[in-house]
Amino acid sequence: MPRSSTAPTARGSAVTVLALLISLLAVVALVALVAGGGLASPAPSPSPSTPTSPSTPASPSPSAPPPASPSPSPSEPVGGLFEVDMDVATPHEVVVIVTDETGEVTGVRSGRAGDGMSVRWYEVRVENGDADTLRVTWVGFPQDEQVPLRIDRSDAGLRLELVSDGPPPNSDGLGYDRVLEIDFAEPVRAEDVVATIEGSPKAQG
């Protein structure tokens, strides 16, 4: 009598059911583990930040110094003469023509004249600017003018002879300073200088 095939079939079904149970338990365990934080997802590693170089402050451009008032440079002799454009307080052209007969003058330039009269008419003030420089001040009319100045030596010492327009004696005519600076090759003392000023022939006539 042939054997029945029922027993093997029952065994196969039992194995299948067991395998399904094991798989289901594994899934449940995995879900529980993930829910409990056991298998936390690794945090992404932070990307390295690129260091930024500090901004270099722009160096301020150096400010230009305020322009200084140029000091007049000594004039050069032309044909044995010095010709100097004077700085005067009025809008006139005053030129001093210096004739040096000593050979000791190295340069002549205008000083800065004040607004008004610091000496009297036909008076010449001579003082030292430094050891080898004389500062000569006199007064002239507010007008265009050429003023001759002769420099020579006598037994009395160094002489300065000016010729300039001026008013009659005891006049209250208005005048303005003229200041001339004369450089010498050697030291010179203002107190050793004899300075005179005469009215021009035009003014006297």
Coordinates of C-alpha atoms in Angstrom, one line a residue:
M1 CA 0.0 0.0 0.0
P2 CA 1.6 3.3 -1.1
R3 CA 2.7 5.9 1.5
S4 CA 0.7 9.1 1.9
S5 CA 2.5 12.4 0.8
T6 CA 0.7 14.4 3.5
A7 CA 3.5 14.4 6.1
P8 CA 6.2 16.0 3.9
T9 CA 3.8 18.7 2.8
A10 CA 3.0 19.6 6.4
R11 CA 6.6 19.8 7.2
G12 CA 7.3 22.2 4.3
S13 CA 4.5 24.4 5.4
A14 CA 5.8 24.5 8.9
V15 CA 9.2 25.6 7.7
T16 CA 7.8 28.3 5.6
V17 CA 5.7 29.7 8.5
L18 CA 8.8 29.6 10.7
A19 CA 10.9 31.5 8.2
L20 CA 8.2 34.1 7.9
L21 CA 8.0 34.5 11.7
I22 CA 11.8 34.9 11.9
S23 CA 11.7 37.5 9.1
L24 CA 8.9 39.4 10.8
L25 CA 10.7 39.4 14.1
A26 CA 13.9 40.7 12.5
V27 CA 11.9 43.6 10.9
V28 CA 10.2 44.4 14.2
A29 CA 13.6 44.4 16.0
L30 CA 15.1 46.6 13.4
V31 CA 12.3 49.1 13.6
A32 CA 12.5 49.2 17.4
L33 CA 16.3 49.7 17.2
V34 CA 16.0 52.6 14.8
A35 CA 13.2 54.2 16.8
G36 CA 15.3 53.9 20.0
G37 CA 18.2 55.7 18.4
G38 CA 20.4 52.7 18.4
L39 CA 21.3 53.2 14.7
A40 CA 21.4 57.0 14.5
S41 CA 22.2 58.3 11.1
P42 CA 25.8 59.6 11.1
A43 CA 25.8 63.4 11.2
P44 CA 27.3 64.9 8.1
S45 CA 30.8 66.0 8.6
P46 CA 31.0 69.8 8.5
S47 CA 32.6 71.1 5.4
P48 CA 35.8 73.0 6.3
S49 CA 35.2 76.7 6.2
T50 CA 37.6 78.7 4.0
P51 CA 39.4 81.3 6.1
T52 CA 38.8 84.7 4.8
S53 CA 41.8 87.0 4.8
P54 CA 41.1 90.2 6.7
S55 CA 40.5 93.1 4.5
T56 CA 43.5 95.3 4.4
P57 CA 42.5 98.9 5.1
A58 CA 43.4 101.2 2.3
S59 CA 46.3 103.3 3.4
P60 CA 45.3 106.9 3.3
S61 CA 47.0 108.9 0.6
P62 CA 49.3 111.5 2.2
S63 CA 47.8 114.9 2.2
A64 CA 49.8 117.5 0.4
P65 CA 51.2 120.3 2.6
P66 CA 49.7 123.6 2.2
P67 CA 51.6 125.6 -0.3
A68 CA 54.0 128.0 1.4
S69 CA 54.5 131.5 0.2
P70 CA 57.6 131.4 -2.1
S71 CA 60.4 133.7 -0.9
P72 CA 61.8 135.8 -3.7
S73 CA 65.1 134.5 -4.9
P74 CA 68.0 136.8 -5.4
S75 CA 68.3 138.4 -8.8
E76 CA 71.2 137.7 -11.0
P77 CA 73.3 140.6 -12.3
V78 CA 72.7 141.5 -16.0
G79 CA 75.5 143.6 -17.6
G80 CA 76.9 144.5 -14.2
L81 CA 73.5 145.5 -12.8
F82 CA 70.9 143.8 -10.6
E83 CA 67.3 144.4 -11.6
V84 CA 64.7 143.6 -8.9
D85 CA 60.9 143.6 -9.1
M86 CA 59.7 144.9 -5.8
D87 CA 57.0 143.5 -3.6
V88 CA 54.8 146.6 -2.8
A89 CA 51.4 147.0 -1.1
T90 CA 49.9 148.8 -4.1
P91 CA 49.2 147.4 -7.6
H92 CA 52.1 149.2 -9.2
E93 CA 55.3 148.1 -10.9
V94 CA 58.3 149.2 -8.9
V95 CA 61.8 148.1 -10.1
V96 CA 65.1 148.8 -8.4
I97 CA 68.2 149.0 -10.6
V98 CA 71.2 148.2 -8.4
T99 CA 74.7 149.1 -9.6
D100 CA 77.4 147.4 -7.5
E101 CA 80.8 149.1 -7.7
T102 CA 82.3 147.1 -4.8
G103 CA 82.2 143.6 -6.4
E104 CA 81.0 142.3 -3.0
V105 CA 77.2 141.9 -3.8
T106 CA 76.2 138.3 -4.5
G107 CA 72.4 138.8 -4.8
V108 CA 69.6 141.2 -4.4
R109 CA 65.9 140.5 -3.7
S110 CA 62.7 142.2 -2.6
G111 CA 61.7 142.0 1.0
R112 CA 58.0 142.0 2.0
A113 CA 56.7 145.5 2.4
G114 CA 54.0 146.5 4.8
D115 CA 50.9 148.5 4.0
G116 CA 52.0 152.1 4.9
M117 CA 55.0 154.0 6.0
S118 CA 57.5 152.7 8.6
V119 CA 60.0 155.4 7.9
R120 CA 59.7 159.1 7.0
W121 CA 60.1 160.6 3.5
Y122 CA 63.8 160.8 2.5
E123 CA 64.8 158.5 5.4
V124 CA 66.6 155.2 4.8
R125 CA 66.7 152.5 7.4
V126 CA 69.5 149.9 7.2
E127 CA 69.6 146.8 9.4
N128 CA 71.1 143.3 9.3
G129 CA 68.9 140.5 8.0
D130 CA 71.8 138.1 8.9
A131 CA 75.6 138.5 9.1
D132 CA 76.1 139.1 5.4
T133 CA 72.7 140.5 4.5
L134 CA 71.5 144.1 4.7
R135 CA 67.7 145.0 4.7
V136 CA 67.1 148.5 3.3
T137 CA 63.8 150.3 3.8
W138 CA 62.6 153.6 2.4
V139 CA 59.3 155.1 1.2
G140 CA 57.9 155.8 -2.3
F141 CA 54.8 157.1 -3.9
P142 CA 52.0 154.6 -4.9
Q143 CA 53.0 154.6 -8.6
D144 CA 55.0 152.8 -11.2
E145 CA 58.7 153.7 -10.7
Q146 CA 62.3 152.7 -11.5
V147 CA 64.6 153.4 -8.6
P148 CA 68.4 153.5 -9.1
L149 CA 70.6 152.3 -6.2
R150 CA 74.4 152.6 -6.3
I151 CA 76.6 150.7 -3.9
D152 CA 80.2 151.7 -3.5
R153 CA 82.8 152.2 -0.8
S154 CA 84.4 155.4 0.5
D155 CA 86.7 156.3 3.4
A156 CA 83.6 156.3 5.6
G157 CA 82.7 152.8 4.6
L158 CA 80.0 151.2 2.5
R159 CA 77.6 153.6 0.8
L160 CA 74.1 153.1 -0.5
E161 CA 72.7 155.9 -2.7
L162 CA 69.1 155.8 -3.7
V163 CA 67.2 158.1 -6.1
S164 CA 63.4 158.0 -5.8
D165 CA 60.4 160.2 -6.2
G166 CA 59.3 162.1 -3.1
P167 CA 57.1 165.0 -2.0
P168 CA 58.4 168.5 -1.2
P169 CA 59.8 168.9 2.3
N170 CA 57.3 169.0 5.2
S171 CA 54.7 167.4 2.9
D172 CA 52.0 165.0 4.3
G173 CA 51.9 163.0 1.0
L174 CA 51.0 159.4 1.4
G175 CA 53.8 156.9 0.8
Y176 CA 54.4 153.1 1.0
D177 CA 57.4 151.1 2.1
R178 CA 59.9 149.6 -0.2
V179 CA 62.1 146.8 1.3
L180 CA 65.3 145.5 -0.4
E181 CA 67.5 142.7 0.8
I182 CA 71.2 142.7 -0.3
D183 CA 73.5 139.7 0.1
F184 CA 77.3 140.2 0.4
A185 CA 80.1 137.8 -0.1
E186 CA 81.5 138.8 3.4
P187 CA 79.8 139.8 6.7
V188 CA 78.7 143.4 6.8
R189 CA 77.5 145.5 9.7
A190 CA 74.5 147.8 9.3
E191 CA 75.9 150.4 11.6
D192 CA 78.9 150.8 9.2
V193 CA 76.7 151.7 6.3
V194 CA 76.0 155.3 5.1
A195 CA 72.6 155.3 3.2
T196 CA 71.1 158.3 1.5
I197 CA 68.1 159.0 -0.7
E198 CA 67.5 161.9 -3.1
G199 CA 64.5 162.9 -5.1
S200 CA 64.6 162.1 -8.7
P201 CA 65.2 164.9 -11.2
K202 CA 61.7 164.4 -12.5
A203 CA 60.2 165.0 -9.1
Q204 CA 62.4 168.0 -8.5
G205 CA 61.6 169.5 -11.8

